[in-house]
Amino acid sequence: MAALQPNVPLLLASTVVSLAVEGVMYRWQRGMLSVFAKSHADITVRHVLRDLLLVVALLRLGEQDRESVYTPLVGGLLAFYALHCAIQAVSVLVRRTRTLPVVTRNIDASALRLSTAPPVLLRRPGDRLLVFGLPATAGLLATAATDDPRCAALGIALSLGLALVGLYDLLARLLPSRRPAGENETLQWLDAWLAEYRPTAGLYFSGGVSSAYQANMWLEPLAQLDGRPLIVLRERFMVAKIGPTDVPILCLPKVSTLMRLEESSLEVLIHPSNSGKTSQVLRIPTLKHTFVNHGESDKLSSCNPYAKAYDEVWVAGPAARERYALAEVGVEDKDVVEIGRPQLDAVRPQGETPVGGLTTVLYAPTWEGWDGNPGNTSVIEAGENLVRALLADPGVRLLYKPHPLTGSVDPRAGAADLRIRELIRTAVRERAGERPSDTAELDLRTKELDRLTTTEVRANADQLERMLLQSAPEPGRAQAVAAATAAWEEAYWASLPEGEHQVFIGARPTLYACFNVADLLISDVSSVVSDFLASGKPYAVANTSGLAEDVFRKAFPTVRAATVLAPDAAGVPDLLETVRHPEKDELVKARAELKRHLLGPDEPTSQERFNEAVRALGSAAREHRARMAERMAAEITTEIPDQRSATPPQPAHPA
């Protein structure tokens, strides 16, 4: 309307508001940009329309001869938009050259001619058009206000200059000397690196954004293996999701690239989870595969029929062996190997039970699962009741650590989780303890741990730049990280006000660190219960399955040594009494027996058993390779006779 009337004040106001809305959307409302794009009203269309209306307004403001004055300006605008399209095309080419068939971490890949990423303005068309086109739009507005065409000419010239500089920067990156290695060169480098490193055992993982914790729990046991461990990923984004480790990481998105592992020295692949892409790596005949799962519980998911696809299934103790036998999913007993839980070596055994002091209770419920079983998580039906009962006891310090996937399937679980957090925050305000004023030690330990476990990477860095910065780690970094982690945990717990309730939703402190400070665990039927048994401390399981208590205990063996709590949390006071008075705890012996049944013996350690299992399966892989090589050699000898010793055929005589 401002352009058609024309109305200069309205034109100025509407254009400024339009640009401000664009900035707000790109900064805080990215979802709305997708809505506009789906309606074919993306940033280019909006920006062209905005400048077009400004030109229309300028043409209508003056005399008829204004067309000849503004024709060069329109030509300049058209040239700018042509350059914008050219930059986008070249940007796509640059991105393709920087997308290698392999993504690495903790590996020196400098031979691939890695470099920093182009500026983000050159990679995002929306941001680029807003910034590069702003001088032209501002110049047109100034001309509308002053009736001086030189303002528009200057603005358009600035936009053209910015676009030319951006195009030059991208074109220079396509020069052979600045372009990263091509696909064939990268694959040759991969083969050479595998031949030099000679990996023996690897962790194979594929999954979604929120599933990285399943692989992360095996990082430390993997790093302590004898030989040369390796981590094999399939999704590019997962490289950044894997926790701090010195183990080399290879991401091989394509199946054809993955198959190159067949010619490497890799013998064993360890699988902490099942995924659709697992079947692809199982096709490699030179490898032996074992399923270790990312936790053991009485849930049916712990006995997935997919497990029979692996050469072996490694479990913690006799309970899991029995579970597979009862499930009848095709896993033979001879293929089940008990290795314990190497991660639990960090869990300290039960110490002195607090007498007269605060009782630290860890409430760590699991998530709702995919099957919709109401007994999976206690958060929905019992969570708030349990938390209220615990907060009502002035001698309790509550630690709440929900599962990372809580609410991802059932919105009711997510809503209940938020209400539980609010209950705890309210209780913290009511019990306002004196917070230590000196946090210098914790700040120092946090900075040291962050320095060792993170690499300074620009927020807009692409994968190639991350590969450059996350090269081979310095020797001894793993030991330094372990020491820094222990120091951070000690400083963290010391920094908390005595008796203050806590909600933990981040990576720190870890679940096992919470185990070490808790006097009691309340959880669901999940691997958390099995892991907590390593401490020997009391634990309780919420029964939201609808089953009677005796049936519940029989259905889920991990509950055998637990206190079973109903959804109304009526048994919480009696439970706390047994924790505070160990002589009333009648489940001590049962917990010790169940610990051996679920996790196996204390000696040798789980890490030692894990090592031995890897060595044995690696030996089986080498023997299999040797047999296949002998068979192949025999077949070649049989099918292709020695040409030097063979009797040449005699020529036929004419009749």
XYZ file of C-alpha atoms in Angstrom:
655
model
C 0.000 0.000 0.000
C 2.840 2.383 0.821
C 4.422 1.693 -2.579
C 1.217 2.125 -4.547
C -0.049 5.345 -2.917
C 2.963 6.214 -2.539
C 3.401 7.131 1.144
C 6.995 7.696 2.220
C 6.532 7.538 6.040
C 4.498 4.341 5.740
C 7.072 2.966 3.293
C 9.915 3.615 5.711
C 8.045 2.182 8.696
C 6.808 -0.967 6.950
C 10.228 -1.745 5.471
C 11.993 -1.327 8.812
C 9.394 -3.512 10.531
C 9.721 -6.121 7.782
C 13.507 -6.277 8.188
C 13.184 -6.420 11.976
C 10.753 -9.352 11.705
C 13.215 -11.143 9.417
C 15.950 -10.685 12.001
C 13.731 -11.947 14.823
C 12.763 -15.043 12.856
C 16.360 -15.895 11.990
C 17.446 -15.373 15.583
C 14.605 -16.867 17.617
C 11.880 -18.306 15.352
C 13.624 -20.666 12.949
C 10.498 -22.829 12.812
C 8.564 -20.036 11.110
C 11.183 -19.903 8.377
C 10.356 -23.511 7.515
C 6.662 -22.630 7.347
C 7.378 -19.806 4.893
C 9.687 -22.033 2.827
C 6.997 -24.729 2.537
C 4.687 -22.029 1.179
C 7.345 -21.100 -1.419
C 7.780 -17.733 0.296
C 11.398 -18.204 1.283
C 13.905 -15.458 2.049
C 14.770 -14.848 -1.608
C 11.145 -14.289 -2.587
C 10.540 -12.024 0.414
C 13.694 -9.992 -0.199
C 13.049 -9.557 -3.936
C 9.463 -8.511 -3.217
C 10.626 -5.978 -0.631
C 13.153 -4.368 -2.998
C 10.676 -4.499 -5.892
C 8.092 -2.549 -3.898
C 10.728 0.015 -2.967
C 11.578 0.482 -6.661
C 7.865 0.808 -7.514
C 7.499 3.476 -4.844
C 10.489 5.415 -6.190
C 9.098 5.331 -9.714
C 5.731 6.659 -8.545
C 7.112 9.428 -6.357
C 8.338 11.740 -9.111
C 7.977 12.676 -12.756
C 7.656 10.386 -15.754
C 11.344 10.726 -16.711
C 12.435 8.970 -13.506
C 12.552 5.622 -15.353
C 15.771 6.578 -17.129
C 17.340 7.583 -13.796
C 16.430 4.397 -11.988
C 17.015 1.908 -14.820
C 20.738 1.477 -13.912
C 19.737 0.930 -10.294
C 17.297 -1.801 -11.290
C 20.072 -3.353 -13.365
C 22.360 -3.252 -10.337
C 19.717 -4.985 -8.230
C 19.318 -7.686 -10.866
C 23.091 -8.158 -10.954
C 23.137 -8.504 -7.160
C 20.486 -11.208 -7.220
C 22.332 -12.981 -10.020
C 25.450 -12.969 -7.845
C 23.383 -14.287 -4.940
C 22.328 -17.257 -7.076
C 25.908 -17.774 -8.237
C 27.191 -17.751 -4.654
C 24.583 -20.337 -3.705
C 25.585 -22.601 -6.587
C 29.295 -22.340 -5.765
C 28.507 -22.819 -2.070
C 26.873 -26.137 -2.882
C 29.961 -27.186 -4.839
C 32.242 -26.210 -1.951
C 30.074 -28.115 0.504
C 30.262 -31.218 -1.658
C 34.039 -31.030 -1.865
C 34.142 -30.720 1.929
C 31.884 -33.746 2.476
C 34.301 -36.650 2.672
C 33.263 -40.318 2.669
C 34.925 -40.623 6.095
C 34.604 -38.506 9.235
C 37.286 -38.918 11.894
C 38.069 -37.906 15.450
C 41.206 -38.552 17.470
C 42.996 -39.332 14.198
C 45.604 -37.265 12.372
C 43.891 -36.722 9.021
C 45.932 -33.698 7.933
C 46.975 -35.576 4.786
C 43.430 -34.986 3.499
C 44.172 -31.241 3.208
C 41.720 -30.233 5.886
C 40.906 -26.549 6.310
C 38.579 -24.208 8.140
C 35.005 -23.855 6.913
C 33.824 -20.900 4.823
C 32.155 -18.067 6.753
C 28.621 -18.940 7.785
C 27.226 -16.076 5.683
C 28.489 -17.820 2.569
C 26.903 -21.130 3.564
C 23.445 -19.972 4.621
C 21.494 -18.287 1.817
C 19.007 -16.631 4.159
C 21.606 -15.029 6.399
C 23.699 -14.061 3.381
C 20.847 -12.332 1.556
C 19.812 -10.418 4.660
C 23.318 -9.108 5.334
C 24.566 -8.611 1.773
C 21.266 -7.131 0.608
C 20.843 -4.765 3.547
C 22.955 -1.921 2.028
C 20.866 -2.011 -1.163
C 17.591 -1.948 0.756
C 18.850 0.818 3.034
C 20.000 2.827 0.004
C 16.597 2.528 -1.657
C 14.928 3.652 1.578
C 17.293 6.633 1.838
C 16.510 7.604 -1.728
C 12.773 7.410 -0.996
C 13.271 9.737 1.958
C 15.687 12.221 0.297
C 14.863 11.835 -3.402
C 18.609 11.483 -4.039
C 19.381 8.491 -6.363
C 22.994 8.494 -5.232
C 21.935 6.870 -1.931
C 20.421 3.905 -3.762
C 23.426 3.712 -6.083
C 25.823 3.622 -3.149
C 23.804 0.960 -1.320
C 23.514 -1.264 -4.379
C 27.237 -0.833 -5.070
C 28.045 -1.955 -1.529
C 25.805 -5.017 -1.890
C 27.453 -5.881 -5.208
C 30.886 -5.496 -3.626
C 30.015 -7.791 -0.730
C 28.596 -10.385 -3.112
C 31.705 -10.275 -5.320
C 34.012 -10.705 -2.326
C 31.942 -13.677 -1.121
C 31.945 -15.288 -4.558
C 35.720 -14.847 -4.825
C 36.236 -16.487 -1.422
C 34.207 -19.538 -2.447
C 35.762 -19.851 -5.900
C 39.242 -19.754 -4.364
C 38.296 -22.776 -2.224
C 37.657 -24.773 -5.387
C 41.262 -24.382 -6.552
C 43.119 -27.731 -6.556
C 45.616 -26.472 -3.988
C 42.884 -25.536 -1.494
C 40.367 -28.273 -2.210
C 40.232 -31.207 0.267
C 41.081 -34.696 -0.893
C 38.638 -36.351 -3.269
C 36.736 -39.550 -2.578
C 39.295 -41.934 -4.079
C 42.204 -40.217 -2.359
C 40.321 -40.279 0.965
C 39.562 -43.983 0.654
C 43.219 -44.703 -0.124
C 44.160 -42.728 2.991
C 41.647 -44.755 5.016
C 43.155 -48.042 3.840
C 46.655 -46.792 4.668
C 45.583 -45.602 8.134
C 43.918 -48.930 8.919
C 47.044 -50.746 7.792
C 49.225 -48.553 9.993
C 47.028 -48.503 13.109
C 46.031 -52.192 12.821
C 42.889 -52.108 14.984
C 41.960 -55.290 16.823
C 38.570 -54.632 18.459
C 35.981 -51.957 17.790
C 32.754 -50.553 19.133
C 30.089 -50.333 16.428
C 27.252 -47.881 16.948
C 24.367 -46.449 14.964
C 21.394 -44.575 16.363
C 19.459 -41.369 16.832
C 20.495 -38.073 18.386
C 19.374 -39.009 21.906
C 20.821 -42.535 21.886
C 24.520 -41.665 22.192
C 24.490 -42.530 25.914
C 24.221 -46.191 24.896
C 27.661 -46.030 23.308
C 29.173 -43.609 25.814
C 28.786 -46.042 28.703
C 31.222 -48.406 26.950
C 33.928 -45.839 26.172
C 36.038 -46.384 29.285
C 35.976 -50.213 29.166
C 36.842 -50.024 25.467
C 39.762 -47.682 26.113
C 41.198 -50.095 28.692
C 41.210 -53.074 26.340
C 44.458 -54.718 25.368
C 45.350 -54.101 21.752
C 44.249 -51.204 19.578
C 40.559 -50.305 20.001
C 38.466 -48.401 17.495
C 35.005 -46.803 17.397
C 32.986 -47.255 14.196
C 29.985 -44.965 13.654
C 27.517 -44.641 10.786
C 25.862 -41.233 11.260
C 27.944 -38.098 10.750
C 26.250 -36.184 13.570
C 27.111 -38.956 16.028
C 30.831 -38.091 15.915
C 30.168 -35.010 18.043
C 27.801 -36.918 20.366
C 30.384 -39.458 21.504
C 31.791 -38.493 24.906
C 35.405 -37.656 25.740
C 37.725 -40.466 24.725
C 41.156 -41.004 23.209
C 40.013 -43.995 21.169
C 40.167 -43.302 17.403
C 36.723 -42.709 15.871
C 35.806 -43.541 12.285
C 32.420 -42.611 10.840
C 31.665 -44.589 7.677
C 28.239 -43.482 6.393
C 28.237 -45.491 3.147
C 27.985 -49.277 3.067
C 30.659 -49.450 0.371
C 33.085 -47.591 2.653
C 32.126 -49.768 5.618
C 33.025 -52.891 3.653
C 36.672 -51.777 3.533
C 36.940 -53.010 7.124
C 36.952 -56.526 5.664
C 40.518 -56.048 4.478
C 41.706 -54.528 7.755
C 43.176 -56.207 10.825
C 39.961 -55.598 12.787
C 38.787 -58.848 14.387
C 35.936 -58.078 16.776
C 33.069 -55.598 16.736
C 31.190 -54.913 19.966
C 27.555 -53.822 19.638
C 25.867 -51.949 22.523
C 22.557 -51.643 20.652
C 20.602 -52.922 17.671
C 19.772 -50.715 14.720
C 18.688 -51.032 11.127
C 22.268 -50.508 9.958
C 23.611 -53.322 12.133
C 22.674 -55.858 9.451
C 25.025 -54.102 7.034
C 28.160 -54.650 9.102
C 27.152 -58.221 9.953
C 27.784 -59.029 6.285
C 31.545 -58.702 6.748
C 32.707 -62.341 7.029
C 36.146 -61.620 8.491
C 34.732 -60.087 11.676
C 33.270 -61.643 14.792
C 30.378 -59.762 16.359
C 29.189 -59.643 19.932
C 26.189 -57.979 21.520
C 26.815 -56.368 24.922
C 23.652 -54.236 25.208
C 23.625 -50.862 26.942
C 22.193 -52.209 30.177
C 20.536 -55.317 31.554
C 17.115 -55.565 33.097
C 14.152 -57.905 33.317
C 12.443 -56.147 30.419
C 11.733 -58.132 27.278
C 13.932 -55.698 25.338
C 16.938 -57.243 27.094
C 16.219 -60.485 25.209
C 15.616 -59.160 21.725
C 15.485 -61.939 19.082
C 17.920 -59.873 17.002
C 20.635 -61.023 19.395
C 20.832 -64.378 17.616
C 22.384 -62.601 14.629
C 25.633 -62.098 16.572
C 28.401 -64.641 17.064
C 28.214 -64.204 20.823
C 26.104 -62.401 23.405
C 28.018 -61.006 26.371
C 26.057 -60.610 29.575
C 26.834 -59.597 33.141
C 26.027 -62.766 35.060
C 24.013 -66.001 35.314
C 20.673 -64.155 35.483
C 20.965 -62.893 31.917
C 22.000 -66.340 30.700
C 18.850 -67.776 32.273
C 16.805 -64.911 30.817
C 17.865 -65.787 27.273
C 17.142 -69.473 27.861
C 13.641 -68.732 29.121
C 12.916 -66.220 26.366
C 13.603 -68.825 23.620
C 14.614 -66.182 21.080
C 17.180 -68.359 19.308
C 20.277 -67.492 21.334
C 22.070 -70.729 22.213
C 23.603 -71.100 25.652
C 27.050 -71.850 24.205
C 27.084 -68.375 22.635
C 26.403 -66.567 25.920
C 29.509 -65.290 27.729
C 29.437 -63.786 31.225
C 31.740 -60.774 31.516
C 30.192 -58.753 34.349
C 29.689 -55.014 33.921
C 33.065 -53.273 33.412
C 31.486 -49.851 33.964
C 30.614 -50.793 37.540
C 34.232 -50.986 38.629
C 33.784 -47.270 39.375
C 30.895 -47.921 41.797
C 32.128 -47.958 45.372
C 30.754 -50.647 47.705
C 28.541 -49.821 50.638
C 30.218 -47.838 53.393
C 28.877 -46.638 56.680
C 25.156 -46.000 56.767
C 24.345 -42.487 57.998
C 23.137 -42.511 61.556
C 21.611 -39.315 62.822
C 22.561 -37.376 59.661
C 20.739 -36.828 56.396
C 19.755 -39.820 54.267
C 20.576 -39.277 50.603
C 17.950 -40.871 48.353
C 18.484 -41.184 44.600
C 15.282 -41.368 42.566
C 16.301 -42.492 39.066
C 13.248 -43.679 37.131
C 13.516 -45.100 33.641
C 11.607 -43.857 30.590
C 8.245 -45.019 29.253
C 9.586 -47.314 26.517
C 8.152 -48.057 23.089
C 5.555 -50.680 24.029
C 3.291 -48.494 26.179
C 3.518 -50.826 29.177
C 2.392 -48.817 32.242
C 4.926 -50.685 34.369
C 7.921 -49.376 32.450
C 8.224 -46.079 34.300
C 6.969 -44.904 37.671
C 7.077 -41.236 36.687
C 3.472 -41.073 35.477
C 1.605 -42.966 38.187
C 3.912 -42.864 41.204
C 6.608 -40.260 40.651
C 4.917 -37.304 42.310
C 3.715 -39.428 45.243
C 7.208 -40.781 45.834
C 8.793 -37.344 45.675
C 6.206 -35.825 48.033
C 6.740 -38.636 50.544
C 10.516 -38.189 50.430
C 10.368 -34.399 50.670
C 8.028 -34.680 53.658
C 10.852 -36.281 55.675
C 13.162 -33.524 56.991
C 16.017 -36.017 57.242
C 16.084 -36.769 53.513
C 18.209 -35.203 50.801
C 16.663 -36.097 47.432
C 18.646 -36.509 44.213
C 16.422 -36.754 41.135
C 17.968 -38.018 37.900
C 15.380 -38.899 35.220
C 16.144 -40.950 32.133
C 17.287 -38.802 29.152
C 14.375 -40.096 27.029
C 11.653 -39.356 29.578
C 8.645 -37.920 27.758
C 9.912 -38.787 24.281
C 7.065 -41.265 23.688
C 4.336 -40.477 26.222
C 3.683 -36.748 26.834
C 2.250 -37.638 30.251
C 5.707 -38.745 31.375
C 7.229 -35.463 30.247
C 4.534 -33.465 32.047
C 4.954 -35.506 35.244
C 8.717 -35.019 35.068
C 8.271 -31.235 34.945
C 5.892 -31.319 37.908
C 8.403 -33.376 39.895
C 11.130 -30.850 39.177
C 8.861 -28.033 40.367
C 8.093 -29.921 43.589
C 11.812 -30.231 44.260
C 12.521 -26.598 43.437
C 9.778 -25.537 45.848
C 11.236 -27.736 48.581
C 14.688 -26.251 47.967
C 13.328 -22.728 48.451
C 11.634 -23.765 51.682
C 14.797 -25.451 52.959
C 17.152 -22.629 52.098
C 20.473 -23.850 53.396
C 23.631 -21.816 53.542
C 25.388 -22.097 50.209
C 29.191 -22.154 50.347
C 30.490 -18.754 49.313
C 33.827 -20.028 48.037
C 33.386 -21.966 44.777
C 36.890 -21.300 43.527
C 37.884 -24.960 43.819
C 34.899 -26.171 41.810
C 35.420 -23.467 39.188
C 39.063 -24.449 38.869
C 38.244 -28.163 38.551
C 35.489 -27.462 36.029
C 37.802 -25.393 33.828
C 40.469 -28.077 33.973
C 38.026 -30.848 33.097
C 36.493 -28.805 30.277
C 39.945 -28.048 28.913
C 40.813 -31.735 28.763
C 37.480 -33.021 27.460
C 36.473 -30.354 24.963
C 38.095 -28.867 21.918
C 37.556 -25.228 21.088
C 35.501 -25.459 17.920
C 33.556 -22.641 16.319
C 29.803 -23.041 16.591
C 29.548 -22.849 12.792
C 32.443 -25.190 12.038
C 31.659 -27.989 9.594
C 32.817 -31.593 9.908
C 36.010 -31.019 7.957
C 37.088 -28.235 10.309
C 36.215 -30.399 13.327
C 38.376 -33.183 11.914
C 41.237 -30.692 11.666
C 40.850 -29.525 15.265
C 40.051 -32.918 16.821
C 43.167 -34.656 15.613
C 45.222 -37.301 17.423
C 45.193 -36.605 21.187
C 48.284 -35.846 23.180
C 49.819 -38.855 24.980
C 48.524 -39.312 28.505
C 45.323 -37.332 28.001
C 43.106 -40.242 29.087
C 44.869 -40.535 32.446
C 44.656 -36.770 32.922
C 40.917 -36.827 32.196
C 40.361 -39.604 34.752
C 42.217 -37.662 37.430
C 40.438 -34.413 36.557
C 37.044 -36.143 36.667
C 37.705 -37.544 40.132
C 38.839 -34.127 41.362
C 35.777 -32.442 39.835
C 33.363 -34.880 41.482
C 34.950 -34.346 44.880
C 34.803 -30.569 44.485
C 31.244 -30.676 43.137
C 29.727 -32.612 46.032
C 31.642 -30.440 48.501
C 30.229 -27.291 46.877
C 26.573 -28.218 47.474
C 24.789 -26.903 50.568
C 24.262 -29.619 53.129
C 20.837 -31.175 52.694
C 19.902 -29.356 49.477
C 17.788 -31.414 47.077
C 19.137 -31.709 43.546
C 17.810 -32.323 40.031
C 20.364 -33.744 37.588
C 19.555 -33.593 33.876
C 22.989 -33.033 32.368
C 25.991 -35.237 31.754
C 27.564 -34.296 35.081
C 27.490 -35.739 37.609
C 27.184 -39.220 36.114
C 24.725 -41.804 37.339
C 27.512 -43.823 38.931
C 28.777 -40.734 40.752
C 25.271 -40.380 42.196
C 25.405 -44.046 43.224
C 28.499 -43.337 45.285
C 26.874 -40.598 47.380
C 23.411 -42.185 47.716
C 22.316 -44.265 50.685
C 19.200 -45.555 48.922
C 17.999 -45.952 45.328
C 14.378 -45.819 44.195
C 13.901 -46.807 40.580
C 11.925 -49.012 38.199
C 12.557 -52.357 36.584
C 15.601 -51.276 34.603
C 19.344 -51.685 34.292
C 19.765 -48.928 36.900
C 18.680 -51.435 39.552
C 21.128 -54.082 38.350
C 23.979 -51.582 38.287
C 23.178 -50.213 41.747
C 23.481 -53.724 43.186
C 27.254 -53.384 42.732
C 27.205 -51.041 45.733
C 25.371 -53.476 47.997
C 23.169 -50.626 49.283
C 19.386 -50.866 49.809
C 17.120 -50.168 46.880
C 13.408 -50.034 46.144
C 11.398 -50.606 42.980
C 8.078 -48.894 42.241
C 5.367 -51.314 41.142
C 3.128 -49.554 38.632
C 2.484 -52.689 36.592
C -0.816 -53.513 38.250
C 0.532 -56.896 39.377
C 0.285 -58.166 42.945
C 3.575 -57.864 44.838
C 4.278 -61.611 44.876
C 3.567 -61.881 41.148
C 5.674 -58.755 40.519
C 8.669 -60.238 42.342
C 8.336 -63.517 40.478
C 8.029 -61.826 37.091
C 11.086 -59.611 37.620
C 14.039 -61.302 39.358
C 15.879 -57.993 39.868
C 13.173 -57.093 42.397
C 14.002 -60.119 44.530
C 16.150 -58.139 46.995
C 14.235 -54.856 46.736
C 11.575 -53.134 48.767
C 8.498 -52.912 46.537
C 6.671 -49.586 46.681
C 3.059 -49.112 45.644
C 2.059 -46.118 43.486
C 0.746 -44.290 46.554
C 4.262 -44.396 48.135
C 2.817 -45.519 51.465
C 5.869 -47.667 52.213
C 8.428 -44.848 52.022
C 8.602 -44.102 55.810
C 9.264 -47.764 56.671
C 11.854 -47.963 53.911
C 13.748 -44.953 55.272
C 13.654 -46.527 58.737
C 15.506 -49.629 57.529
C 18.151 -47.481 55.833
C 18.778 -45.490 58.986
C 18.821 -48.589 61.185
C 20.769 -51.335 59.385
C 19.805 -53.895 62.020
C 16.254 -53.711 60.642
C 17.402 -54.346 57.071
C 16.395 -57.948 56.326
C 17.496 -57.880 52.691
C 21.284 -57.601 53.140
C 21.949 -61.256 52.389
C 19.447 -61.298 49.541
C 21.172 -58.314 47.896
C 24.571 -60.013 48.085
C 23.192 -63.184 46.509
C 21.324 -61.263 43.829
C 24.433 -59.224 43.055
C 26.391 -62.403 42.269
C 23.463 -63.740 40.252
C 23.066 -60.578 38.181
C 26.633 -59.299 37.911
C 28.769 -62.381 38.477
C 31.663 -62.771 40.914
C 33.818 -59.912 42.155
C 37.017 -61.664 41.043
C 38.387 -61.451 38.479
C 37.199 -57.923 37.805
C 34.709 -57.228 35.054
C 37.344 -55.373 33.031
C 39.613 -58.427 33.151
C 36.764 -60.682 32.035
C 35.876 -58.201 29.288
C 39.481 -58.268 28.092
C 39.565 -62.053 28.102
C 36.308 -62.285 26.140
C 37.685 -59.916 23.489
C 40.910 -61.935 23.240
C 39.022 -65.226 22.887
C 36.667 -63.914 20.215
C 39.570 -62.278 18.398
C 41.388 -65.610 18.391
C 38.290 -67.247 16.897
C 38.220 -64.566 14.182
C 41.873 -65.181 13.297
C 41.317 -68.936 13.122
C 38.304 -68.402 10.886
C 40.319 -66.189 8.563
C 43.069 -68.767 8.366
C 40.608 -71.530 7.464
C 38.978 -69.375 4.807
C 42.378 -68.475 3.331
C 43.387 -72.152 3.147
C 40.080 -73.085 1.539
C 40.388 -70.267 -0.991
C 43.947 -71.282 -1.847
C 42.855 -74.884 -2.320
C 40.004 -73.881 -4.604
C 42.281 -71.700 -6.721
C 44.837 -74.517 -7.040
C 42.129 -76.966 -8.065
C 40.338 -74.756 -10.553
C 43.404 -73.152 -12.200
C 46.066 -75.761 -13.091
C 49.729 -74.824 -13.312
C 50.237 -73.732 -16.915
C 53.927 -74.699 -16.884
C 53.334 -78.356 -15.970
C 50.136 -78.926 -17.878
C 50.431 -81.027 -21.086
C 49.612 -78.828 -24.048
C 46.794 -80.109 -26.238
C 47.913 -81.954 -29.414
C 46.793 -80.568 -32.741
C 44.193 -82.663 -34.484
C 45.338 -84.504 -37.656
C 43.224 -84.164 -40.743
C 41.271 -87.255 -41.610
